[in-house]
GROMACS .gro file of C-alpha atoms in nm:
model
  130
    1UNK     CA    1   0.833   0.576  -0.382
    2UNK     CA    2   0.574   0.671  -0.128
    3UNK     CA    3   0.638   0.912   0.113
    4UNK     CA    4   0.490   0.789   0.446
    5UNK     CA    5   0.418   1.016   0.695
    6UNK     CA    6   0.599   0.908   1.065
    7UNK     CA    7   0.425   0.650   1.284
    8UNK     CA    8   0.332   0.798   1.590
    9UNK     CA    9   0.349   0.689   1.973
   10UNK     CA   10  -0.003   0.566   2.024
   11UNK     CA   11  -0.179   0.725   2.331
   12UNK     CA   12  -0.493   0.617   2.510
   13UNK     CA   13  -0.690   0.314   2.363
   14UNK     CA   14  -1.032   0.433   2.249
   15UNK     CA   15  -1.216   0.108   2.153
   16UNK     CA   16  -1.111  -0.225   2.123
   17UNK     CA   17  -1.310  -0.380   1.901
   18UNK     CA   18  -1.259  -0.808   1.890
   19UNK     CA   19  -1.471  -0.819   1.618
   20UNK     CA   20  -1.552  -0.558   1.390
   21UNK     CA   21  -1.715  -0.548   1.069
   22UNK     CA   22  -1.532  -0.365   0.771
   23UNK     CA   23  -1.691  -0.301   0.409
   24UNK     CA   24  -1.515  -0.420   0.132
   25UNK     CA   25  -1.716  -0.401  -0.198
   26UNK     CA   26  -2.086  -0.327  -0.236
   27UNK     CA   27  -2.114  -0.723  -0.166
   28UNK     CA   28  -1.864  -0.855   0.081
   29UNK     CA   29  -1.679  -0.742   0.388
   30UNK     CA   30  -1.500  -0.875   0.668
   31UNK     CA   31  -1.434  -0.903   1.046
   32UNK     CA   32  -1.140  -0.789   1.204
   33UNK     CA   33  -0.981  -0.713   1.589
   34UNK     CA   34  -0.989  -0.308   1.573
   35UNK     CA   35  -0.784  -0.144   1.801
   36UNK     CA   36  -0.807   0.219   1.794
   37UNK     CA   37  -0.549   0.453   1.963
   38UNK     CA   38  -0.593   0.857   1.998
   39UNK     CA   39  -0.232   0.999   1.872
   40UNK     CA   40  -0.040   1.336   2.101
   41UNK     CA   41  -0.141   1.614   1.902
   42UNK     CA   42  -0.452   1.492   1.690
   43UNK     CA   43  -0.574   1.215   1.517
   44UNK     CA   44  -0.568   0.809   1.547
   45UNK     CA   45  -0.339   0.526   1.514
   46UNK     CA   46  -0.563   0.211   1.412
   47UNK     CA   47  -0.396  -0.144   1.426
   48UNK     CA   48  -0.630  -0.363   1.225
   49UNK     CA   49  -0.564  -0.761   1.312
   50UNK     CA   50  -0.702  -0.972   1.011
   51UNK     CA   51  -0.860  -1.287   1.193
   52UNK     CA   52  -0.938  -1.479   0.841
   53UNK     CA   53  -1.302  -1.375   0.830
   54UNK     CA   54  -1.384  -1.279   0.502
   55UNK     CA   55  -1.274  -1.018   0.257
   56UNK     CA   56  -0.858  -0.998   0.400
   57UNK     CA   57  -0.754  -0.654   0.551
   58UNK     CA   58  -0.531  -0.640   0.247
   59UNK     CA   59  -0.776  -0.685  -0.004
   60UNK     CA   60  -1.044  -0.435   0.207
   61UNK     CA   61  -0.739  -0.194   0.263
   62UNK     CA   62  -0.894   0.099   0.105
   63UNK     CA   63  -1.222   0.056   0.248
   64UNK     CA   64  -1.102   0.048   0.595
   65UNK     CA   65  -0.921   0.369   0.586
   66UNK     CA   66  -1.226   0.523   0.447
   67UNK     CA   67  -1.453   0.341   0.704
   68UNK     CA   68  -1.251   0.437   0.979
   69UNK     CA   69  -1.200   0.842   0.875
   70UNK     CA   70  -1.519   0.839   0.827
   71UNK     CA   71  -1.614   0.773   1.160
   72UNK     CA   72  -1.309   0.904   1.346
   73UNK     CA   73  -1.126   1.228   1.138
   74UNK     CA   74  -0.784   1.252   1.004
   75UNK     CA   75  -0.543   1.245   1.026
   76UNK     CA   76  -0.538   0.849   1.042
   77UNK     CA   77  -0.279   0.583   1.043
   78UNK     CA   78  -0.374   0.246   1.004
   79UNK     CA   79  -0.122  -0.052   1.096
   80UNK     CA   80  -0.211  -0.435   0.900
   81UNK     CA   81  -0.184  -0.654   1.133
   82UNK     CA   82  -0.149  -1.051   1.052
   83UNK     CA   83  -0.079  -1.306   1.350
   84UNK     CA   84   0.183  -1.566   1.339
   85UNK     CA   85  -0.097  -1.813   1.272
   86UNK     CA   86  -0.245  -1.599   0.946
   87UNK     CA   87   0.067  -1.563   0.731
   88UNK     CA   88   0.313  -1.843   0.522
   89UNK     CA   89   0.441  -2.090   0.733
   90UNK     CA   90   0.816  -1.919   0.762
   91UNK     CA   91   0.646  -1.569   0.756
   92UNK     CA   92   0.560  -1.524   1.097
   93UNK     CA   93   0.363  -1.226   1.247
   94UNK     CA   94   0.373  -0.887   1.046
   95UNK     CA   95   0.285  -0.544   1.109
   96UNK     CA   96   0.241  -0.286   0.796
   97UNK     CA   97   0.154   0.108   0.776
   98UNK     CA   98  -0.087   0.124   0.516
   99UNK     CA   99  -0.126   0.483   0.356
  100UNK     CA  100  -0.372   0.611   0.071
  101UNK     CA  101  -0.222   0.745  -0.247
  102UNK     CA  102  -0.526   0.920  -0.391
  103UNK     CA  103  -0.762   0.608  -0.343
  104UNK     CA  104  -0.505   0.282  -0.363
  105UNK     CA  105  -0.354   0.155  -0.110
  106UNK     CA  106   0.072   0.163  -0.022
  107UNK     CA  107   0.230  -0.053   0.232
  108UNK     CA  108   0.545   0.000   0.441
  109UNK     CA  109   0.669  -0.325   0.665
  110UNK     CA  110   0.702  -0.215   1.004
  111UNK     CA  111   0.775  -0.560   1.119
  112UNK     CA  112   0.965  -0.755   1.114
  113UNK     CA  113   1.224  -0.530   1.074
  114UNK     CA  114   1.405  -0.502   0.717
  115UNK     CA  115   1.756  -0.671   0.681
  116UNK     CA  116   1.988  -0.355   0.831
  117UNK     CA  117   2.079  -0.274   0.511
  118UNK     CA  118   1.718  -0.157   0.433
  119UNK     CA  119   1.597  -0.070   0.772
  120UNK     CA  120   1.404   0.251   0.813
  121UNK     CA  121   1.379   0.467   1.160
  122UNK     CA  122   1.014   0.359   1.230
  123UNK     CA  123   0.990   0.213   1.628
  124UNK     CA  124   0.715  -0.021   1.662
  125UNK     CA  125   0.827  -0.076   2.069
  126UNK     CA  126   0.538  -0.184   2.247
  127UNK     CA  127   0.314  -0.379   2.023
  128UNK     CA  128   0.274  -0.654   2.170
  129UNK     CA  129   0.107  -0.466   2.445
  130UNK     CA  130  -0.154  -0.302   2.199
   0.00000   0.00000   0.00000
């Protein structure tokens, strides 16, 4: 098991982005709501909202992380975020810390929380205000 390194408080909104374009293969990409959040101490907290425009933030995973330390440094965290509206009927809306181990992607559910048996210590208060 992955390792993930703790999700931090988010700090001041850099940009909000309602629809940016991410790479996905030397053919496609996609369109997603970027919100981009310097973290206390260094780096950025990205939470990446897949609108259903294209290549899926899942699928594109890798690519954004690249796209977005590219442009912005490490250390980055990036947060998968599907609405209500995008996931299984009974899925509802989901939040996931996606981390790079070498070049594939690793997710961690943030939200909803895990059963209590499985819970981890990861506070995701404030979302909804992102």
């Amino acid at each position: 098991m992955t390792a993930f390194p703790p999700l931090p408080a988010p700090g001041d909104l850099v940009p909000s982005e309602p629809v940016w374009s991410y790479p996905a293969t030397a053919r496609s990409g996609g369109y997603a709501h970027l919100r981009l959040f310097t973290v206390p101490g260094g780096g950025h907290l990205a939470l990446v909202t897949d609108p259903g425009l294209g290549t899926s933030v899942t699928n594109a995973a890798e690519h954004i992380h690249a796209a977005l330390t590219s442009q912005y440094g490490e250390p980055l965290w990036m947060i998968e975020h599907y609405p209500a509206a995008r996931t299984m009927p009974d899925d509802g809306e989901t939040l996931d810390l996606v981390d790079l181990v070498g070049r594939e992607p690793v997710w961690r559910q943030i939200w909803p929380p895990l059963p209590r048996h499985r819970r981890r210590s990861v506070s995701v208060a404030g979302v909804a205000d992102w």
